[in-house]
Every structure is written in C-alpha cells, then in structure tokens.
XYZ file of C-alpha atoms in Angstrom:
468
model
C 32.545 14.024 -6.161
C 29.412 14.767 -3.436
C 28.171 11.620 -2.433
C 24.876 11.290 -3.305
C 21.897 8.817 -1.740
C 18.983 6.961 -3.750
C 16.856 10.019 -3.088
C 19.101 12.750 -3.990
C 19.912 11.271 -7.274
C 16.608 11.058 -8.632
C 14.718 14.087 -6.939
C 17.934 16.246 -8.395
C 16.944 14.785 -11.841
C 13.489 16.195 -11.579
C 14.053 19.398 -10.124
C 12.849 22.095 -13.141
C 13.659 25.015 -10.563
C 14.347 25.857 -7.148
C 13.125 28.571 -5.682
C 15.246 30.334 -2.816
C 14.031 29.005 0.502
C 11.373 28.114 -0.843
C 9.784 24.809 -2.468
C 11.217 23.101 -5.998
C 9.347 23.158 -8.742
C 9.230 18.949 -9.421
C 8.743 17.099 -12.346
C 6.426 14.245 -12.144
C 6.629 11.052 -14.745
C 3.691 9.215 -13.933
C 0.501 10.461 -12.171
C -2.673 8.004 -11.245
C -5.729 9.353 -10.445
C -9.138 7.299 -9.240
C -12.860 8.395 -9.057
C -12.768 10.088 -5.159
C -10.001 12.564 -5.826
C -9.740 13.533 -9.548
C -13.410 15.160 -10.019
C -12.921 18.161 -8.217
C -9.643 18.662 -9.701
C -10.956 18.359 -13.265
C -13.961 20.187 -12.653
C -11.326 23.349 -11.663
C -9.382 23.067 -15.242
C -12.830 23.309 -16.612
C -13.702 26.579 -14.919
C -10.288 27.485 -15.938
C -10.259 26.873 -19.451
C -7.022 24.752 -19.372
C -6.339 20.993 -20.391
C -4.182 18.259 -19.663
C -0.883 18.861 -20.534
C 0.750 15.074 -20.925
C -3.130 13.129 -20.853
C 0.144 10.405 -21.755
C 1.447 10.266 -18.778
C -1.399 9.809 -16.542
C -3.497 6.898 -16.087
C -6.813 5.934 -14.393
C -8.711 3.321 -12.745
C -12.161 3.137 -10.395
C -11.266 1.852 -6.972
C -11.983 3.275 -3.649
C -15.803 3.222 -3.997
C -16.407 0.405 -6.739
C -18.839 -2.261 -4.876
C -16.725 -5.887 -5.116
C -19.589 -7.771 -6.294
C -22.339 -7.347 -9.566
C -19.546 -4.936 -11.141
C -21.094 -5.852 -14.107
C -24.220 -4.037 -13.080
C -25.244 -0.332 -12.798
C -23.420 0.752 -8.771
C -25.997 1.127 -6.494
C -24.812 3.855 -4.211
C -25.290 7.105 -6.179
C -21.969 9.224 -4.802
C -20.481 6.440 -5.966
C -21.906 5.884 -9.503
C -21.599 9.905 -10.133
C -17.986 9.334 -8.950
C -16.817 6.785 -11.563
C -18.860 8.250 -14.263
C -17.210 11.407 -14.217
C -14.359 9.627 -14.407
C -14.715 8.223 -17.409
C -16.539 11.413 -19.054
C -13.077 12.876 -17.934
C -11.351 10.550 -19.237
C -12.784 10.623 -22.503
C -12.847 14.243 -22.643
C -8.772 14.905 -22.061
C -7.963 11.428 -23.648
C -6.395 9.792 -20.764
C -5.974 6.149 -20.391
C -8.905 4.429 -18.122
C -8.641 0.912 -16.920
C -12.584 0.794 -16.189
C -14.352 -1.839 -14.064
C -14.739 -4.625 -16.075
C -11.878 -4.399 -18.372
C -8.942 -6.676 -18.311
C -6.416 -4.559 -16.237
C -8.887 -2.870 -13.371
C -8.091 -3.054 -9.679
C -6.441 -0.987 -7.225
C -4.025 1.720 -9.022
C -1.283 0.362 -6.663
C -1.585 -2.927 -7.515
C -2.213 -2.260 -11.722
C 0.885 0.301 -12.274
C 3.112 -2.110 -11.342
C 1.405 -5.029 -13.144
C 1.306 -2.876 -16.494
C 5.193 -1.712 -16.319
C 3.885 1.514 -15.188
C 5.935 2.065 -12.400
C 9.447 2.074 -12.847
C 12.687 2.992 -11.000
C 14.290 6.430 -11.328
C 10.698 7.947 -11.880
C 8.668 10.552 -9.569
C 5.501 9.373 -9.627
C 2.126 11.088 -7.284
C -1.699 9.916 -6.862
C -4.216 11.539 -4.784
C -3.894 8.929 -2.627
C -1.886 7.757 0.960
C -0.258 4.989 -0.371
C 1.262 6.275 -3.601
C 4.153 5.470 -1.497
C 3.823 1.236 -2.697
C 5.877 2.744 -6.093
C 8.950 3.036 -4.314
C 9.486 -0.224 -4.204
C 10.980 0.053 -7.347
C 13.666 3.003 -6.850
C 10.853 5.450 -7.599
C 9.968 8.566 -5.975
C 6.324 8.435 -4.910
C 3.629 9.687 -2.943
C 0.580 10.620 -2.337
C -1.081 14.203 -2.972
C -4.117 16.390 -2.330
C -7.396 17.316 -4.763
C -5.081 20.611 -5.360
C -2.053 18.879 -6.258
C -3.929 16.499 -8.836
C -5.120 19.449 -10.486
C -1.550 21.225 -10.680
C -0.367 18.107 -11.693
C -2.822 17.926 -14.973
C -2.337 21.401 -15.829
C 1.268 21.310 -15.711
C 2.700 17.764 -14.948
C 4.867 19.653 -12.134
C 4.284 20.097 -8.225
C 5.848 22.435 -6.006
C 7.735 20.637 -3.296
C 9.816 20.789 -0.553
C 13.043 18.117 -0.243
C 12.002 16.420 2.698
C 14.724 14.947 4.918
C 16.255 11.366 4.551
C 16.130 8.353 6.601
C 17.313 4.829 6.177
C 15.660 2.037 7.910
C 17.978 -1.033 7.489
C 16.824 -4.648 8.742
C 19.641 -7.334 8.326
C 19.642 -10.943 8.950
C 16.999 -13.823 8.558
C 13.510 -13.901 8.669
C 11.931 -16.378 10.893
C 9.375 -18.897 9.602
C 5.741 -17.117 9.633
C 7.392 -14.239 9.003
C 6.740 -11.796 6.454
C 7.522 -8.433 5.040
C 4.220 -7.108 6.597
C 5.624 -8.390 10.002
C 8.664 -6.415 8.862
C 7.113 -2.716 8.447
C 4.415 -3.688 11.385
C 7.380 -4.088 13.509
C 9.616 -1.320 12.444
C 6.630 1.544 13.076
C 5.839 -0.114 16.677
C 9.603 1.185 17.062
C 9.739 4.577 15.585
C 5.950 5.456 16.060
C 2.854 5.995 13.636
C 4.606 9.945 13.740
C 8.410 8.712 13.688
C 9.458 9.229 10.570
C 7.107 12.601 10.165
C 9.380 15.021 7.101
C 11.448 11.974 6.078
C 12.061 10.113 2.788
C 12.571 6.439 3.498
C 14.933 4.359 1.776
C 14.916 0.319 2.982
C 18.340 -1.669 3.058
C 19.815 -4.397 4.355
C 20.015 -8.310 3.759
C 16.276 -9.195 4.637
C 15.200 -5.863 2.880
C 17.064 -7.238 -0.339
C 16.030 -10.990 0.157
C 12.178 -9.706 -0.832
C 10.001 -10.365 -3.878
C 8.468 -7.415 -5.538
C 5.251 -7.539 -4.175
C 7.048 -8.090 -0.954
C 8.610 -4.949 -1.172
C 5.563 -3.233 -2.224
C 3.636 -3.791 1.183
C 6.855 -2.369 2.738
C 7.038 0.751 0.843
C 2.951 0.908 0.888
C 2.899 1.547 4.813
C 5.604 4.115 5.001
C 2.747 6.722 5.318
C 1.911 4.826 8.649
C 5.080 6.220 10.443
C 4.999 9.583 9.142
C 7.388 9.490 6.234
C 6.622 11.403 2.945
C 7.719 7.947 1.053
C 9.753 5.160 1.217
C 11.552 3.050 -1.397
C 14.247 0.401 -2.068
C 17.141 0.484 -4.561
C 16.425 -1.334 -7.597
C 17.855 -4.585 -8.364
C 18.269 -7.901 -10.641
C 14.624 -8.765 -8.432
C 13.115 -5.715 -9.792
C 14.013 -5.846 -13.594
C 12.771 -9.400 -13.503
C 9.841 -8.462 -12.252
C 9.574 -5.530 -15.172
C 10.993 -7.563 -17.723
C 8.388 -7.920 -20.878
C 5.384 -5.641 -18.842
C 3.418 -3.950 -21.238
C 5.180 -0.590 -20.191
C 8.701 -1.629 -19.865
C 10.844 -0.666 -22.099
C 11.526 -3.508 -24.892
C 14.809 -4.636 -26.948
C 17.521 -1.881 -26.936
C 15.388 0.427 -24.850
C 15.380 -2.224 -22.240
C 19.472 -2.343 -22.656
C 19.674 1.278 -21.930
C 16.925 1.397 -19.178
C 18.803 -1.413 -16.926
C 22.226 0.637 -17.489
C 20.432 3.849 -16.248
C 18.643 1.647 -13.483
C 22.064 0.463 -11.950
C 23.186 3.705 -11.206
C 20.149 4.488 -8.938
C 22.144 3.201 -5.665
C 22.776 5.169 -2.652
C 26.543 5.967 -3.057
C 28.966 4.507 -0.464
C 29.125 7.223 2.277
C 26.506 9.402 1.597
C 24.709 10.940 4.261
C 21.241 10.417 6.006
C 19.880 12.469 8.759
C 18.694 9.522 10.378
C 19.434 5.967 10.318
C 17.668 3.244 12.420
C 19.518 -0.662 11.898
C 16.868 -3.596 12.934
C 17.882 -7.403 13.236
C 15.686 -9.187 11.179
C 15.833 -12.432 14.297
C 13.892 -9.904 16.617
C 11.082 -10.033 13.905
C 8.138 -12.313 14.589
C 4.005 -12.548 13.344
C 3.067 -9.223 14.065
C -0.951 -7.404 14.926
C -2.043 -3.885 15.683
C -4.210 -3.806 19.355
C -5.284 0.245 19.202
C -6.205 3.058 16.892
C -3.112 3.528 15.107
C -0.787 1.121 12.961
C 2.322 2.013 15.383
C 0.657 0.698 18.484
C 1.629 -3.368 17.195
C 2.831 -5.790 19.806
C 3.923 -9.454 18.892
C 0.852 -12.128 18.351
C 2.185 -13.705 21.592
C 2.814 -10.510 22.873
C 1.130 -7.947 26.078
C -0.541 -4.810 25.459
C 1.839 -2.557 26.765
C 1.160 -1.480 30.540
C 0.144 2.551 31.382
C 3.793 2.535 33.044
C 5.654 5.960 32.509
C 2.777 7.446 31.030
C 0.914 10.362 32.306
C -1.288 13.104 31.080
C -2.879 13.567 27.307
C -0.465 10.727 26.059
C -2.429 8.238 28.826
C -5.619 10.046 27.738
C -5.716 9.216 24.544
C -3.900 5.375 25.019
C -6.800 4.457 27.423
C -9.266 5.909 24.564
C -7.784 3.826 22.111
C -8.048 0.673 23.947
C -11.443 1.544 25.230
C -12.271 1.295 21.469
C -10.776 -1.714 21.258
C -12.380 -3.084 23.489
C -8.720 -3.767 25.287
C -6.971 -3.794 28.774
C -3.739 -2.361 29.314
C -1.173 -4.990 30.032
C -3.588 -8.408 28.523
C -2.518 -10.506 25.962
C -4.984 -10.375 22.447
C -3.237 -13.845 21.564
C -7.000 -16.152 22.218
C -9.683 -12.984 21.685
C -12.028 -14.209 19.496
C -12.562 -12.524 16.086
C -15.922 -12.074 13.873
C -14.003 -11.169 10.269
C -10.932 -11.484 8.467
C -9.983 -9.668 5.415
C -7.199 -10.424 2.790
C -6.778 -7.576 0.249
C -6.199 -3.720 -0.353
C -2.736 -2.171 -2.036
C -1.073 -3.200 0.928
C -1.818 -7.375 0.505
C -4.110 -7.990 -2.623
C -1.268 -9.068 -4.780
C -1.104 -13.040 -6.137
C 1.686 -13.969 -3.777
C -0.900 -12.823 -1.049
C -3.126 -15.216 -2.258
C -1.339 -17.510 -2.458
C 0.123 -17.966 0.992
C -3.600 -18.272 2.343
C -4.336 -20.356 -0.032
C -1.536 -22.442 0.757
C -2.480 -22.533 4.505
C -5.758 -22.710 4.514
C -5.932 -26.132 2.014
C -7.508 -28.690 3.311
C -9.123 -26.740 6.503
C -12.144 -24.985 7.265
C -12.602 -21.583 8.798
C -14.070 -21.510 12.116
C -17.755 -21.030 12.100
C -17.683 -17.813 14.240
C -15.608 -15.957 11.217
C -16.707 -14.303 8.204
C -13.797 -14.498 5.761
C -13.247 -12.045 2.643
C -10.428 -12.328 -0.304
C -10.313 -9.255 -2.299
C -8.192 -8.980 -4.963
C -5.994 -6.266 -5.960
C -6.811 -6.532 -9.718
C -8.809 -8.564 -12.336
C -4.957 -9.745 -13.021
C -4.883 -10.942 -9.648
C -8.200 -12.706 -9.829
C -7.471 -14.145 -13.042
C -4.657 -16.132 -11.713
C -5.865 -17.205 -8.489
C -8.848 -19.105 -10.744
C -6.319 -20.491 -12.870
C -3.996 -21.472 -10.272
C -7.040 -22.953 -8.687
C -6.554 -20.621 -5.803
C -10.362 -20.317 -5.845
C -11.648 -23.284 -5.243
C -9.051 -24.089 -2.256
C -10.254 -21.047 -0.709
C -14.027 -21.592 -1.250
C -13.660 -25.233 -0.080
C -12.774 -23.489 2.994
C -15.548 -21.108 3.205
C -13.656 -17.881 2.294
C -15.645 -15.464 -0.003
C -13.925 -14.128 -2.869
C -15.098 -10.917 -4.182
C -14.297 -8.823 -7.249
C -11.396 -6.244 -7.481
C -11.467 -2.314 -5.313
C -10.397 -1.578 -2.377
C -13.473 -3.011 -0.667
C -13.028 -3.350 2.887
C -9.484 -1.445 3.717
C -11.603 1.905 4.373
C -15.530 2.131 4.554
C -16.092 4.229 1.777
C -17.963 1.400 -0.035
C -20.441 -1.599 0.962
C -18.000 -3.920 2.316
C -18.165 -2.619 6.096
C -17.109 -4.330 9.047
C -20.147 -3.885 11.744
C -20.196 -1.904 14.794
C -18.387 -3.192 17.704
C -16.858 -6.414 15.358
C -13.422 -7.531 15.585
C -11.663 -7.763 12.332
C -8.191 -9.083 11.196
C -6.976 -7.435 7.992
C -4.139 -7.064 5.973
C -4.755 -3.297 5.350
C -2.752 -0.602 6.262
C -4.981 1.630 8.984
C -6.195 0.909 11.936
C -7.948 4.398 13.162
C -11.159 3.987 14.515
C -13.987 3.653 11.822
C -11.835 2.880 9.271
C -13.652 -0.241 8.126
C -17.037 1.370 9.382
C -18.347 2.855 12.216
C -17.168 1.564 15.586
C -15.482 -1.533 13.929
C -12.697 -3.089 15.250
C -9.485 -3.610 13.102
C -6.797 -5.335 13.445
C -3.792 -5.027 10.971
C -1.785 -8.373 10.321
C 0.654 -10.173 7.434
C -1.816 -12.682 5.067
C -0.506 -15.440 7.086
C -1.421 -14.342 10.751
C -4.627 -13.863 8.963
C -5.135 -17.193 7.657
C -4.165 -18.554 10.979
C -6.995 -16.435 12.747
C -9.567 -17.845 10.021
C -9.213 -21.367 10.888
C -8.966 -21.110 14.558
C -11.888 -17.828 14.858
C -9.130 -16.016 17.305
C -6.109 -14.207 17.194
C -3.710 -16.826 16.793
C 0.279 -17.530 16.095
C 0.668 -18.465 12.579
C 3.484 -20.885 13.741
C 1.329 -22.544 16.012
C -1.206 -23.443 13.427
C 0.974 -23.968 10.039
C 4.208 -25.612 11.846
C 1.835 -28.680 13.000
C-alpha cells in the first residue's frame, strides 16, 4: 500500500473533486468567522439571493475589534460597533451559532473552538483569519482564508484548493529550563526564514514536539503562518483526547469510542514521503525575542543582532530599514534595552497555562515602574479561571492590568495601541512595523521572557530572573 503522511490522509478524505491541473474542490468541517471578515462576504450572498448551506457547521464570535474593557457597554468606535452588529444581524438571519461579547464562551475564535470541542483531529477546518493555522494542533487541517473564500465557504461549505507541498519540522530532545514552545517555533523560523516554508503544509514531530500540552502545541501550530507555510499541525495523541475528552463538542459515550479509533489512524505512516524535512535539537533551544520587522529575524535573549556581513544590495536595504525602526544597531546585544510595555495575550499566548506561568513568576514581585503591563485573555473561559485560581489578584498585586477578552493589543485594529516610538514585549505572533500601532516597537517573546522583562523594565533572560 502507498504510504501516506498526516496530511495526505486527511486532505484525500475531503477531496469532493479534482480538477485536472487544476485546484480540488475541498470539503471543509468547521468554518469560524468574526466581525472584520464575514460582512462583506454575507453582504455578497445577499445580493445573490443564496443562504448558508450548513449555518451548523459554522460558528461565530466578536474579536479583532471588540474594546477589552466596558464590554458591557455600547463600543465606542463606530467601524467597530457596525462591525459586530452585523454580525449578529447575520447571525440571526442564517441561524448560525454566535458566542457574543458578554456571553459565557466569547474570546478569540482560536482560543474558544478548542475550548468548546470544536476543533477536532481529522477535520479541515478555515477562518478568515492568519492564524486558523492554531487548529492543527489537533491533527486538523486548517488555515486561514480571504473575504472571498468565507463567502464560498457559506454558500457551499467547499473551497477550491491547491495541495500544497509537505514539510516536517522535527525537534528532538529536552527542553531547557525557561524554555517554552514559543521559544520552540521563535527559534525554528529564525532558521528557515519568515518566507521558508512559503507552499508547504507543516507537520511537527519529534520527542519535545510530543512532550507538549495542548495549548502548548497550539502556539506552535498558531505561528506557522510566520514562516510561510499554508498550515502546520501535529499528530493526535493520548494528550489530545484528554484534552477533548467531555468538551461540549466532543463526541460522548460510543461516539467517543469510535472517534478515538478513527483518531489513531491519523499518523504519518512509517516511510512516507515529505518534500522537505528540517531535524532541530531541542538543547540548542533557549528564551527566544524578535529584534526587526519580521518574526524570522529572532536571535537568543543573550544573543547579537546579527552583523551586515555577507549581505549586500536590497537584502541590506531593507535589514538596515528594519533595524532603523527598531531603533537597533547591527551587531549590539538587546539583552539590557529598556522596555515601556509588555503584553501577555492574543491566539498565540492567551490560553490559562499562559497565565499561569506569569502568574507563577511574577508572585510576590513588582513590575518595574518604567513598564506598563497588560494580561489579555483569550476567552471569558480563560478569565474565569484565572479569578478562580486567584491568578488575578497575584497579578494585580504586581501591578499588571487585566483586561477583558479580544485580541486587544496583538494588531492595532482596536484601542489597545502601543504608542509611537515605544518598545513593547509581547507574546503575539507579528512583529511588522505598526502592528501594535503606528511606529510602535514590538517585540515577540514566550509568556515567561515576558514576565522576566516586567519585573526588571528591560529585555531580560528569564533564567536569570526566575532561577534566583
């Protein structure tokens, strides 16, 4: 029999037709859709004349533009209120599920699919957004797609789509204390590039790969848009069906029984294929930040900017502009630059276990007077069990703000904006310039190298701090 990888096995399962060198015709399972890219789309099946076809098989949530405080009152910002009321009209209208701000399972549609049992492995699943790509953490297909795509997607629940290529991206070994699985996917795109992995699927193996949580796993998957890649995702496992295990979407009594069979066939077969495979040991690994305009230009904390050798032309054009940005000098360490914000949140690191670790870190201490420190998390989920962990008042006690649940300061597409010409830490996923607002400064980091820079006010070693 053809061996077959992760990837083959379930996009061959969801093929409804191929057309002759062309695209497939692809079957999608489980669509999100949010208030920025879902009104345009809807407002085209209206001029149309044609519904949803499975309303059952999509759900919705306000995210991107939601303000993270008062989101009990009327939004302010009227691109924004207009946004997340045609939403809901939409919602209403082609009865599809909304998780609305306010309600018990709103947040980030990364963060709540996988809290609800949504997301599952063996399923395609599509969002207009980047970082559809979090999904595959759990031996799903997933990515992100355009306002076009959302709207093909409603009408029909099918996308045309071309196989992309495969890659695996093993990392074997041990983590090092400090180290985390942002550190991991920080490190592996400051290796392949922020265009290495451009046309590839991504699937994740290895020992330190396997050793991860869930929501470890997520922030993995979450970046693989940073390198390029079309998605990434890891084979399922006993971590993930623990994880699933009694959701309010998984799949209950014999159901369950059957699912979990099905589940433990989704491995890549011994032998199969890939058209490229990269092997990383996991000791090489250390605290990890971003010093430019893109998420692959990462050194290590107590790392150098790299130096303008062997460069020449547009590429030491456009290095020289990034770092100009920055603020930043070829060949200078950033370990000791002072910082003015940190930020703990987004798809990427709003999940409890995020939370937590700062939490954990930061007890006792007091953030340095020079930084202004926001928690954001992923979902009212989230916040509900960092207050009744007591999570909270650890992190208020040491003068971090917690706001309510969006996506708040990972992009500038709501109030929470990082000033011009500021220095922030975050454990987001881009780095481009403006990102967090216009001219600010970000720096991408794991939870813990952020905690660390809280406490001291500049970029520091977690190790240093947390080892004493």
């Amino acid at each position: 029999m053809e061996k077959k990888t992760l990837f083959d096995k379930v996009w061959d399962a969801h093929v409804v037709k191929s057309v002759s060198q062309g695209p497939d015709v692809f079957f999608i399972d489980k669509h999100f859709i949010h208030e920025v890219t879902s009104p345009v789309a809807f407002l085209n099946l209206e001029k149309r004349g044609i519904g949803v076809k499975y309303p059952e098989r999509t759900i919705a949530t306000p995210d991107h533009n939601v303000p993270t405080v008062a989101q009990d009152q009327t939004i302010k910002d009227k691109l924004s209120r207009m946004q997340v009321e045609r939403l809901r009209e939409n919602c209403k209208r082609y009865g599809i599920e909304l998780h609305d701000l306010g309600s018990a399972h709103h947040g980030i549609v990364h963060v709540i699919g996988p809290e609800l049992g949504v997301t599952q492995p063996g399923m395609t699943i599509v969002c207009g957004d980047s970082h559809t790509s979090t999904h595959g953490a759990f031996g799903a297909i997933a990515f992100g797609i355009g306002t076009s795509e959302v709207e093909m997607v409603l009408a029909t629940q099918c996308i045309m789509q071309s196989k992309p290529k495969k890659m695996r991206i093993s990392v074997d070994g041990e983590l090092g204390n400090g180290v985390t699985s942002k550190d991991i996917i920080l490190y592996i795109i400051s290796k392949i590039s922020a265009a290495g992995a451009t046309g590839y699927f991504v699937e994740y193996a290895g020992s330190a790969i396997r050793n991860l949580s869930m929501e470890a796993r997520m922030t993995i998957c979450n970046m693989s848009i940073e390198m390029g890649a079309r998605g990434g995702f890891i084979a399922p496992d006993e971590t993930t069906y623990n994880y699933l295990k009694g959701k309010r979407y998984s799949p209950k009594g014999e159901a369950w029984d059957q699912a979990v069979e099905y589940w433990n066939s989704l491995q890549t077969d011994q032998g199969a294929v890939f058209d490229k495979e990269y092997t990383y040991d996991a000791a090489d690994i250390e605290p990890m930040i971003t010093y430019g305009t893109n998420p692959g230009m990462g050194i290590k904390v107590k790392g150098t900017i790299p130096s303008l050798d062997g460069m020449e032309g547009s590429n030491k054009k456009s290095y020289l502009k990034s770092l100009d940005y920055m603020g930043f000098q070829p060949g200078e360490a950033v370990k000791g630059k002072l910082v003015d914000y940190v930020f703990v949140g987004s798809c990427t690191n709003g999940r409890i276990e995020d939370i937590r670790s700062v939490a954990q870190f930061v007890k006792g201490r007091r953030k340095a007077d020079n930084i202004t420190a926001w928690i954001v998390p992923g979902s009212r989920e989230v916040e509900k069990m960092a207050h009744e962990e007591g999570l909270v008042k650890i992190l208020e006690e040491a003068g971090f703000e917690l706001r309510q649940p969006g996506c708040s300061a990972c992009l500038a597409m709501n109030d929470d904006k990082i000033p011009a010409g500021k220095y922030a830490v975050s454990t987001s996923n881009r780095n481009f310039e403006g990102r967090q607002g216009p001219g600010a400064r970000t720096m991408l980091a794991s939870p813990l190298t952020v905690a660390a820079v809280a406490v001291t006010g500049r970029i520091t070693d977690p190790r240093e701090v947390f080892n004493n």
